[in-house]
Amino acid sequence: MRTSTRPWIVGLCWLTVMFDGFDIVALGATIPIMTSEAHGHLGVTVTDMTFVSTISLVGVGLGALLIGPLSDRLGRRGALMLCIAVFSIFTLLFPLMPAVALMGVARLIAGLGLGGCMPIALTMMQESAPGGRKAGASTFTMTGYHVGAVLASLAAFWAQEHWAWLFTLGGVLGLAVLPIMWFKLPETHDPAGTPSIALPEHRSSVRDLFSDGRGRATLGLWVAAFMGLLLVYGLNTWMPKIMELAGYNISSSLVMLLVLNVGAVIGLLIGGRVGDARGIKGTTLVWFTTAAALLTLLSVKITNDLALNLVILVTGVFVFCAQVLVYAFVGYIYPRALVATGMGFTAGIGRLGAIAGPWVTGALVAAGLAYPGGFYLFAGVAILGVLATAIIPKPKPQPHSGPEAPVIRELHDAVDG
């Protein structure tokens, strides 16, 4: 692969993941507005929006599970552009839907496209990552998710009752990226089956994830990914509404969502480096444990704005990075021939947690139990993440060498700079 193409892989994979973060926070930030008496849309209720957000994530989960075979056939580049096109078109259509059922259909199809984006982006990074930098590669790429979440929070704060503008913006940005990908994004996997970056030719199956003593690690990864994404999507979808129920106004709750995702970016930049340097298992355990403690603390009403936002910032540092460290685990646990299969199934099973998070949290909101009950739920989920991580065997150290090492080394040099 030519040196000049490497920055395009890193940059466009990062940008792809950014759409995921923008989309989920755009929906979460608009739920309080769409269900309010003053600015309600089509008379939708919290129950209606729980359905819309859940069916959206069903699409995301299906997209994640189906994208592996599709990207093997079309190549990573073609599959990624198809996913972005589907997501963008149906995101633009969403605010135009005249009924809740049609809103759900639009979100389901948009989710199918969106669900394939992140696994492809992470797979492309794994296909070009050296042995000792897998956590940093994954966490740096996933900062795009939280930058997107921050942008959506800012846009929501600006748009207020004009919530449809958020989805127009997301769809237009997605379509605008496609020409850049067409001309600049290189292929990292030959659709005919011969990889272009030293990938194995053997086609792996899910059975391989449980062979040669890998069953315990696979189950641990799946459960940890489920719990991690339950936290991410539960918080990003419903935190504004939960904090509103706690007595904070809508504007303040949107600022809290922004602060939470700023903390996530900081955590990802730190967590990946710590994971590579100190060990991925110990780092993931510490991140999940600290997340549980901070989520419990948020169940207490904090009246000082500065103190509250500081706690939320640090919570973002640990909660969101814990989930991404699970993805980084994939590259350390499985042999190179199994990384793509392992990533696809870990992401796919994790997306079930992304579906469960907004659904369970929305049910708590509808029942009037979301505050402080939602934070107790999230803390318990983080503890389950600790237990799942604990059963994963400690991976062996891997060298920072190999023919593909310069790709991620350039990425780290850029971050260091």
CSV table of C-alpha atoms in Angstrom, one decimal:
chain,number,residue,atom,x,y,z
A,1,MET,CA,0.0,0.0,0.0
A,2,ARG,CA,1.4,3.4,-1.0
A,3,THR,CA,2.5,5.6,1.9
A,4,SER,CA,0.3,8.5,0.6
A,5,THR,CA,-2.9,6.4,1.1
A,6,ARG,CA,-2.3,5.7,4.8
A,7,PRO,CA,-3.6,9.0,6.2
A,8,TRP,CA,-6.8,8.5,4.1
A,9,ILE,CA,-7.5,5.1,5.8
A,10,VAL,CA,-7.0,6.6,9.2
A,11,GLY,CA,-9.0,9.8,8.6
A,12,LEU,CA,-11.9,8.3,6.7
A,13,CYS,CA,-12.3,5.4,9.2
A,14,TRP,CA,-12.3,8.0,12.0
A,15,LEU,CA,-14.9,10.1,10.1
A,16,THR,CA,-17.1,7.0,9.5
A,17,VAL,CA,-17.2,6.2,13.2
A,18,MET,CA,-18.1,9.9,13.9
A,19,PHE,CA,-21.5,9.4,12.1
A,20,ASP,CA,-22.4,6.7,14.6
A,21,GLY,CA,-21.9,9.0,17.6
A,22,PHE,CA,-23.6,11.9,15.9
A,23,ASP,CA,-26.7,9.9,15.0
A,24,ILE,CA,-27.4,8.3,18.4
A,25,VAL,CA,-26.9,11.6,20.3
A,26,ALA,CA,-29.0,13.5,17.8
A,27,LEU,CA,-31.9,11.1,18.5
A,28,GLY,CA,-31.3,11.2,22.3
A,29,ALA,CA,-31.1,15.0,22.4
A,30,THR,CA,-34.3,15.4,20.5
A,31,ILE,CA,-36.4,13.0,22.5
A,32,PRO,CA,-37.1,15.6,25.3
A,33,ILE,CA,-38.1,18.1,22.7
A,34,MET,CA,-40.3,15.8,20.6
A,35,THR,CA,-42.1,14.5,23.7
A,36,SER,CA,-42.6,18.0,25.4
A,37,GLU,CA,-45.9,19.7,25.6
A,38,ALA,CA,-44.6,22.9,24.1
A,39,HIS,CA,-42.8,21.5,21.1
A,40,GLY,CA,-44.1,18.0,20.7
A,41,HIS,CA,-44.0,16.3,17.3
A,42,LEU,CA,-47.1,14.3,16.1
A,43,GLY,CA,-48.1,13.9,19.7
A,44,VAL,CA,-45.4,11.3,20.3
A,45,THR,CA,-44.9,9.9,23.8
A,46,VAL,CA,-42.0,8.5,25.7
A,47,THR,CA,-43.3,5.0,24.8
A,48,ASP,CA,-43.4,5.9,21.1
A,49,MET,CA,-39.8,7.2,21.2
A,50,THR,CA,-38.7,4.1,23.1
A,51,PHE,CA,-40.0,2.1,20.1
A,52,VAL,CA,-38.3,4.3,17.6
A,53,SER,CA,-35.0,4.3,19.3
A,54,THR,CA,-35.2,0.5,19.9
A,55,ILE,CA,-36.1,-0.4,16.3
A,56,SER,CA,-33.3,1.9,15.1
A,57,LEU,CA,-30.8,-0.2,17.1
A,58,VAL,CA,-32.3,-3.4,15.8
A,59,GLY,CA,-31.3,-2.2,12.4
A,60,VAL,CA,-27.9,-1.3,13.7
A,61,GLY,CA,-27.4,-4.7,15.2
A,62,LEU,CA,-28.5,-6.5,12.0
A,63,GLY,CA,-26.3,-4.3,9.9
A,64,ALA,CA,-23.3,-5.2,12.1
A,65,LEU,CA,-24.0,-8.9,11.9
A,66,LEU,CA,-24.5,-8.9,8.1
A,67,ILE,CA,-21.6,-6.6,7.1
A,68,GLY,CA,-18.8,-9.2,7.4
A,69,PRO,CA,-19.8,-11.4,4.5
A,70,LEU,CA,-20.9,-8.4,2.4
A,71,SER,CA,-17.5,-6.6,2.9
A,72,ASP,CA,-15.7,-9.9,1.9
A,73,ARG,CA,-17.7,-9.9,-1.3
A,74,LEU,CA,-17.7,-6.2,-2.2
A,75,GLY,CA,-14.4,-5.3,-0.5
A,76,ARG,CA,-14.2,-3.0,2.6
A,77,ARG,CA,-14.3,0.2,0.5
A,78,GLY,CA,-17.5,-0.7,-1.5
A,79,ALA,CA,-19.4,-2.0,1.5
A,80,LEU,CA,-18.5,1.1,3.6
A,81,MET,CA,-19.7,3.5,0.9
A,82,LEU,CA,-23.0,1.5,0.5
A,83,CYS,CA,-23.6,1.6,4.3
A,84,ILE,CA,-23.0,5.4,4.4
A,85,ALA,CA,-25.3,6.0,1.5
A,86,VAL,CA,-28.2,4.0,3.0
A,87,PHE,CA,-27.7,5.7,6.4
A,88,SER,CA,-27.6,9.2,4.9
A,89,ILE,CA,-30.6,8.9,2.7
A,90,PHE,CA,-32.9,7.5,5.4
A,91,THR,CA,-31.6,9.9,8.0
A,92,LEU,CA,-32.7,12.8,5.7
A,93,LEU,CA,-36.1,11.1,5.4
A,94,PHE,CA,-36.7,10.5,9.1
A,95,PRO,CA,-38.1,14.0,10.1
A,96,LEU,CA,-40.4,13.9,7.1
A,97,MET,CA,-42.2,10.8,8.2
A,98,PRO,CA,-45.9,11.6,9.1
A,99,ALA,CA,-46.5,8.8,11.6
A,100,VAL,CA,-44.6,7.0,14.4
A,101,ALA,CA,-44.7,3.7,12.5
A,102,LEU,CA,-43.1,5.3,9.4
A,103,MET,CA,-40.5,7.0,11.6
A,104,GLY,CA,-39.6,3.6,13.0
A,105,VAL,CA,-39.2,2.2,9.4
A,106,ALA,CA,-36.9,5.1,8.4
A,107,ARG,CA,-34.8,4.6,11.5
A,108,LEU,CA,-34.7,0.8,11.0
A,109,ILE,CA,-33.3,1.1,7.4
A,110,ALA,CA,-30.9,3.9,8.4
A,111,GLY,CA,-29.7,1.7,11.3
A,112,LEU,CA,-29.0,-1.1,8.8
A,113,GLY,CA,-26.6,1.2,7.0
A,114,LEU,CA,-25.1,2.7,10.1
A,115,GLY,CA,-24.6,-0.7,11.8
A,116,GLY,CA,-22.1,-1.7,9.1
A,117,CYS,CA,-20.0,1.4,9.3
A,118,MET,CA,-18.1,0.9,12.6
A,119,PRO,CA,-17.2,-2.8,12.2
A,120,ILE,CA,-15.8,-2.1,8.7
A,121,ALA,CA,-13.8,0.9,10.0
A,122,LEU,CA,-12.4,-1.1,12.9
A,123,THR,CA,-11.6,-4.0,10.7
A,124,MET,CA,-9.7,-1.8,8.3
A,125,MET,CA,-7.7,-0.5,11.2
A,126,GLN,CA,-7.1,-4.0,12.6
A,127,GLU,CA,-5.9,-5.1,9.1
A,128,SER,CA,-3.2,-2.5,9.3
A,129,ALA,CA,-2.3,-2.5,13.0
A,130,PRO,CA,1.0,-3.9,14.3
A,131,GLY,CA,0.9,-6.4,17.2
A,132,GLY,CA,1.6,-4.0,20.1
A,133,ARG,CA,-0.6,-1.0,19.1
A,134,LYS,CA,-4.0,-2.6,18.7
A,135,ALA,CA,-5.6,-0.9,21.6
A,136,GLY,CA,-4.4,2.5,20.6
A,137,ALA,CA,-5.6,2.0,17.0
A,138,SER,CA,-9.0,1.0,18.2
A,139,THR,CA,-9.5,3.7,20.8
A,140,PHE,CA,-8.1,6.5,18.5
A,141,THR,CA,-10.6,5.5,15.8
A,142,MET,CA,-13.4,5.4,18.3
A,143,THR,CA,-12.7,9.0,19.4
A,144,GLY,CA,-14.6,9.8,16.2
A,145,TYR,CA,-17.8,8.4,17.8
A,146,HIS,CA,-17.6,10.8,20.6
A,147,VAL,CA,-16.5,13.8,18.5
A,148,GLY,CA,-19.7,13.1,16.6
A,149,ALA,CA,-21.6,12.9,19.8
A,150,VAL,CA,-20.1,16.3,20.9
A,151,LEU,CA,-21.0,17.9,17.6
A,152,ALA,CA,-24.6,16.5,17.9
A,153,SER,CA,-24.8,17.9,21.4
A,154,LEU,CA,-23.7,21.3,20.3
A,155,ALA,CA,-26.0,21.2,17.3
A,156,ALA,CA,-29.0,20.2,19.5
A,157,PHE,CA,-28.2,23.0,22.0
A,158,TRP,CA,-28.3,25.5,19.0
A,159,ALA,CA,-31.3,24.0,17.2
A,160,GLN,CA,-33.5,23.5,20.3
A,161,GLU,CA,-37.1,23.0,19.0
A,162,HIS,CA,-35.9,22.9,15.4
A,163,TRP,CA,-34.8,19.3,16.0
A,164,ALA,CA,-35.2,18.2,12.3
A,165,TRP,CA,-32.1,20.2,11.4
A,166,LEU,CA,-30.0,17.7,13.3
A,167,PHE,CA,-31.0,14.8,11.0
A,168,THR,CA,-30.7,17.0,7.9
A,169,LEU,CA,-27.2,17.9,8.9
A,170,GLY,CA,-26.2,14.2,9.6
A,171,GLY,CA,-27.6,13.1,6.3
A,172,VAL,CA,-26.0,15.8,4.2
A,173,LEU,CA,-22.6,15.2,5.8
A,174,GLY,CA,-22.8,11.5,5.1
A,175,LEU,CA,-23.6,12.1,1.4
A,176,ALA,CA,-20.8,14.7,1.2
A,177,VAL,CA,-18.2,12.2,2.4
A,178,LEU,CA,-19.0,9.6,-0.4
A,179,PRO,CA,-17.2,11.4,-3.2
A,180,ILE,CA,-14.1,11.7,-1.0
A,181,MET,CA,-14.2,8.0,-0.3
A,182,TRP,CA,-14.7,7.2,-3.9
A,183,PHE,CA,-11.5,9.0,-4.9
A,184,LYS,CA,-9.3,8.7,-1.9
A,185,LEU,CA,-10.1,5.6,0.2
A,186,PRO,CA,-7.9,2.6,-0.7
A,187,GLU,CA,-9.1,-1.0,-0.5
A,188,THR,CA,-7.6,-3.0,2.3
A,189,HIS,CA,-9.1,-6.3,1.3
A,190,ASP,CA,-9.4,-7.8,-2.1
A,191,PRO,CA,-13.0,-8.8,-2.7
A,192,ALA,CA,-11.9,-11.8,-4.7
A,193,GLY,CA,-10.3,-13.1,-1.5
A,194,THR,CA,-6.7,-12.1,-1.6
A,195,PRO,CA,-6.0,-9.4,0.9
A,196,SER,CA,-4.0,-6.3,0.0
A,197,ILE,CA,-2.4,-5.9,3.4
A,198,ALA,CA,-0.9,-9.2,4.4
A,199,LEU,CA,-4.1,-10.8,5.5
A,200,PRO,CA,-4.6,-14.6,5.9
A,201,GLU,CA,-6.4,-16.4,3.1
A,202,HIS,CA,-8.1,-18.9,5.4
A,203,ARG,CA,-11.9,-18.2,5.8
A,204,SER,CA,-12.8,-18.5,9.4
A,205,SER,CA,-16.1,-19.4,11.0
A,206,VAL,CA,-17.7,-18.8,14.3
A,207,ARG,CA,-16.7,-22.4,15.3
A,208,ASP,CA,-13.1,-21.2,15.2
A,209,LEU,CA,-13.8,-18.7,17.9
A,210,PHE,CA,-14.5,-21.6,20.3
A,211,SER,CA,-11.8,-24.0,19.2
A,212,ASP,CA,-8.3,-24.4,20.7
A,213,GLY,CA,-9.4,-23.2,24.1
A,214,ARG,CA,-10.8,-19.9,22.9
A,215,GLY,CA,-14.3,-20.5,24.2
A,216,ARG,CA,-13.9,-18.7,27.5
A,217,ALA,CA,-12.3,-15.7,25.9
A,218,THR,CA,-15.0,-15.5,23.3
A,219,LEU,CA,-17.9,-15.6,25.8
A,220,GLY,CA,-16.1,-13.0,28.0
A,221,LEU,CA,-15.7,-10.7,25.0
A,222,TRP,CA,-19.3,-11.0,24.0
A,223,VAL,CA,-20.7,-10.4,27.4
A,224,ALA,CA,-18.3,-7.4,28.0
A,225,ALA,CA,-19.2,-5.9,24.7
A,226,PHE,CA,-22.9,-6.3,25.4
A,227,MET,CA,-22.5,-4.6,28.8
A,228,GLY,CA,-20.3,-1.8,27.4
A,229,LEU,CA,-22.7,-0.9,24.6
A,230,LEU,CA,-25.7,-1.1,26.9
A,231,LEU,CA,-24.0,1.7,28.9
A,232,VAL,CA,-23.0,3.8,25.9
A,233,TYR,CA,-26.4,3.7,24.2
A,234,GLY,CA,-28.4,3.8,27.3
A,235,LEU,CA,-26.6,7.0,28.5
A,236,ASN,CA,-26.4,8.7,25.1
A,237,THR,CA,-30.1,8.1,24.3
A,238,TRP,CA,-31.7,8.9,27.6
A,239,MET,CA,-29.3,10.9,29.8
A,240,PRO,CA,-30.9,14.3,28.8
A,241,LYS,CA,-34.3,13.0,29.8
A,242,ILE,CA,-33.0,11.4,33.0
A,243,MET,CA,-31.3,14.6,34.1
A,244,GLU,CA,-34.5,16.5,33.3
A,245,LEU,CA,-36.4,14.2,35.6
A,246,ALA,CA,-33.8,14.8,38.3
A,247,GLY,CA,-34.7,18.5,38.2
A,248,TYR,CA,-32.2,20.0,35.8
A,249,ASN,CA,-33.6,22.0,32.8
A,250,ILE,CA,-33.3,20.8,29.2
A,251,SER,CA,-30.5,23.2,28.3
A,252,SER,CA,-28.4,22.0,31.3
A,253,SER,CA,-29.0,18.3,30.4
A,254,LEU,CA,-27.8,18.9,26.9
A,255,VAL,CA,-24.6,20.5,28.3
A,256,MET,CA,-24.1,17.5,30.5
A,257,LEU,CA,-24.4,15.2,27.4
A,258,LEU,CA,-21.8,17.3,25.7
A,259,VAL,CA,-19.5,17.1,28.8
A,260,LEU,CA,-20.0,13.4,29.0
A,261,ASN,CA,-18.8,12.9,25.4
A,262,VAL,CA,-15.8,15.3,25.8
A,263,GLY,CA,-14.7,13.1,28.7
A,264,ALA,CA,-15.1,10.1,26.4
A,265,VAL,CA,-12.7,11.5,23.9
A,266,ILE,CA,-10.1,12.2,26.6
A,267,GLY,CA,-10.6,8.7,28.0
A,268,LEU,CA,-10.1,7.0,24.6
A,269,LEU,CA,-6.8,8.9,24.0
A,270,ILE,CA,-5.6,7.9,27.4
A,271,GLY,CA,-7.1,4.4,27.7
A,272,GLY,CA,-5.6,3.0,24.5
A,273,ARG,CA,-2.1,4.0,25.4
A,274,VAL,CA,-2.5,2.6,28.9
A,275,GLY,CA,-3.9,-0.7,27.5
A,276,ASP,CA,-1.0,-1.1,25.1
A,277,ALA,CA,1.6,-0.2,27.7
A,278,ARG,CA,0.3,-1.8,30.8
A,279,GLY,CA,-1.8,-4.7,29.5
A,280,ILE,CA,-5.2,-4.7,27.9
A,281,LYS,CA,-6.9,-6.9,30.5
A,282,GLY,CA,-5.9,-5.0,33.6
A,283,THR,CA,-6.7,-1.7,32.0
A,284,THR,CA,-10.2,-2.9,31.0
A,285,LEU,CA,-10.9,-4.1,34.5
A,286,VAL,CA,-9.9,-0.8,36.0
A,287,TRP,CA,-12.0,1.2,33.5
A,288,PHE,CA,-15.1,-0.8,34.1
A,289,THR,CA,-14.7,-0.7,37.9
A,290,THR,CA,-14.2,3.0,38.0
A,291,ALA,CA,-17.1,3.5,35.7
A,292,ALA,CA,-19.4,1.6,38.1
A,293,ALA,CA,-18.3,3.8,41.0
A,294,LEU,CA,-18.8,7.1,39.1
A,295,LEU,CA,-22.2,6.0,37.8
A,296,THR,CA,-23.3,5.3,41.4
A,297,LEU,CA,-22.1,8.8,42.4
A,298,LEU,CA,-24.3,10.3,39.7
A,299,SER,CA,-27.4,8.9,41.5
A,300,VAL,CA,-26.8,11.6,44.2
A,301,LYS,CA,-28.1,15.1,43.4
A,302,ILE,CA,-25.2,17.5,43.0
A,303,THR,CA,-26.2,21.1,43.3
A,304,ASN,CA,-22.9,22.7,42.4
A,305,ASP,CA,-22.7,23.0,38.6
A,306,LEU,CA,-18.9,22.9,38.4
A,307,ALA,CA,-18.7,19.8,40.6
A,308,LEU,CA,-21.5,18.1,38.7
A,309,ASN,CA,-19.9,18.6,35.3
A,310,LEU,CA,-16.6,17.5,36.6
A,311,VAL,CA,-18.1,14.2,37.8
A,312,ILE,CA,-19.8,13.8,34.4
A,313,LEU,CA,-16.6,14.5,32.6
A,314,VAL,CA,-14.6,11.9,34.5
A,315,THR,CA,-17.5,9.4,34.1
A,316,GLY,CA,-17.2,9.9,30.3
A,317,VAL,CA,-13.5,9.2,30.6
A,318,PHE,CA,-14.1,5.7,32.0
A,319,VAL,CA,-17.6,4.5,30.8
A,320,PHE,CA,-17.1,4.9,27.1
A,321,CYS,CA,-13.4,3.8,26.9
A,322,ALA,CA,-14.2,0.6,28.8
A,323,GLN,CA,-16.4,-0.6,25.9
A,324,VAL,CA,-13.9,0.3,23.2
A,325,LEU,CA,-11.1,-1.5,25.1
A,326,VAL,CA,-13.2,-4.7,24.6
A,327,TYR,CA,-12.9,-4.2,20.8
A,328,ALA,CA,-9.1,-3.8,21.3
A,329,PHE,CA,-9.1,-7.1,23.2
A,330,VAL,CA,-10.1,-8.8,19.9
A,331,GLY,CA,-6.8,-8.1,18.2
A,332,TYR,CA,-4.9,-9.4,21.2
A,333,ILE,CA,-6.9,-12.5,21.9
A,334,TYR,CA,-7.4,-14.1,18.5
A,335,PRO,CA,-4.8,-15.1,15.9
A,336,ARG,CA,-4.6,-12.8,12.8
A,337,ALA,CA,-6.8,-15.3,10.8
A,338,LEU,CA,-9.6,-14.8,13.3
A,339,VAL,CA,-9.5,-11.1,13.9
A,340,ALA,CA,-12.1,-10.1,11.3
A,341,THR,CA,-14.5,-12.9,12.4
A,342,GLY,CA,-13.9,-12.1,16.1
A,343,MET,CA,-14.5,-8.4,15.5
A,344,GLY,CA,-17.7,-9.0,13.6
A,345,PHE,CA,-19.3,-11.3,16.2
A,346,THR,CA,-18.1,-9.2,19.2
A,347,ALA,CA,-19.6,-6.1,17.6
A,348,GLY,CA,-22.8,-7.9,16.6
A,349,ILE,CA,-23.4,-9.4,20.0
A,350,GLY,CA,-22.5,-6.0,21.6
A,351,ARG,CA,-25.1,-4.4,19.5
A,352,LEU,CA,-27.7,-6.4,21.3
A,353,GLY,CA,-26.6,-4.4,24.4
A,354,ALA,CA,-27.1,-1.3,22.3
A,355,ILE,CA,-30.7,-2.4,21.7
A,356,ALA,CA,-31.3,-3.3,25.3
A,357,GLY,CA,-29.8,-0.1,26.8
A,358,PRO,CA,-32.3,2.4,25.4
A,359,TRP,CA,-35.2,0.0,25.8
A,360,VAL,CA,-34.6,-0.8,29.4
A,361,THR,CA,-33.8,2.8,30.3
A,362,GLY,CA,-36.8,4.0,28.3
A,363,ALA,CA,-39.0,1.6,30.3
A,364,LEU,CA,-37.6,3.1,33.6
A,365,VAL,CA,-38.3,6.6,32.3
A,366,ALA,CA,-41.9,5.6,31.4
A,367,ALA,CA,-42.4,4.1,34.8
A,368,GLY,CA,-41.0,7.1,36.6
A,369,LEU,CA,-38.0,5.2,38.0
A,370,ALA,CA,-35.2,6.6,35.8
A,371,TYR,CA,-33.7,8.8,38.5
A,372,PRO,CA,-31.9,7.6,40.5
A,373,GLY,CA,-32.8,4.0,39.3
A,374,GLY,CA,-31.2,4.5,35.9
A,375,PHE,CA,-27.8,5.2,37.4
A,376,TYR,CA,-28.1,2.1,39.7
A,377,LEU,CA,-28.8,0.0,36.7
A,378,PHE,CA,-25.9,1.4,34.8
A,379,ALA,CA,-23.5,0.8,37.7
A,380,GLY,CA,-24.7,-2.8,37.9
A,381,VAL,CA,-24.1,-3.2,34.2
A,382,ALA,CA,-20.5,-2.0,34.6
A,383,ILE,CA,-19.9,-4.5,37.4
A,384,LEU,CA,-21.1,-7.3,35.0
A,385,GLY,CA,-18.6,-5.9,32.6
A,386,VAL,CA,-15.9,-6.3,35.2
A,387,LEU,CA,-16.9,-10.0,35.8
A,388,ALA,CA,-17.0,-10.7,32.0
A,389,THR,CA,-13.5,-9.2,31.5
A,390,ALA,CA,-12.2,-11.2,34.5
A,391,ILE,CA,-12.8,-14.5,32.8
A,392,ILE,CA,-10.9,-13.6,29.6
A,393,PRO,CA,-7.4,-15.0,29.7
A,394,LYS,CA,-4.6,-12.5,29.8
A,395,PRO,CA,-3.2,-12.2,26.3
A,396,LYS,CA,0.4,-12.6,25.5
A,397,PRO,CA,2.5,-9.5,24.7
A,398,GLN,CA,2.8,-8.7,21.1
A,399,PRO,CA,5.6,-6.8,19.3
A,400,HIS,CA,5.3,-3.4,17.7
A,401,SER,CA,6.7,-4.7,14.5
A,402,GLY,CA,5.7,-6.1,11.1
A,403,PRO,CA,5.4,-4.9,7.5
A,404,GLU,CA,2.2,-3.0,8.3
A,405,ALA,CA,3.5,-1.2,11.4
A,406,PRO,CA,4.1,2.2,9.8
A,407,VAL,CA,0.3,2.7,9.3
A,408,ILE,CA,-0.5,2.9,13.0
A,409,ARG,CA,2.9,4.3,14.0
A,410,GLU,CA,2.1,7.3,11.8
A,411,LEU,CA,-1.3,7.6,13.6
A,412,HIS,CA,0.4,7.6,17.0
A,413,ASP,CA,3.0,10.1,15.9
A,414,ALA,CA,0.3,12.4,14.8
A,415,VAL,CA,-1.5,12.2,18.1
A,416,ASP,CA,1.8,12.7,20.0
A,417,GLY,CA,2.4,15.7,17.9
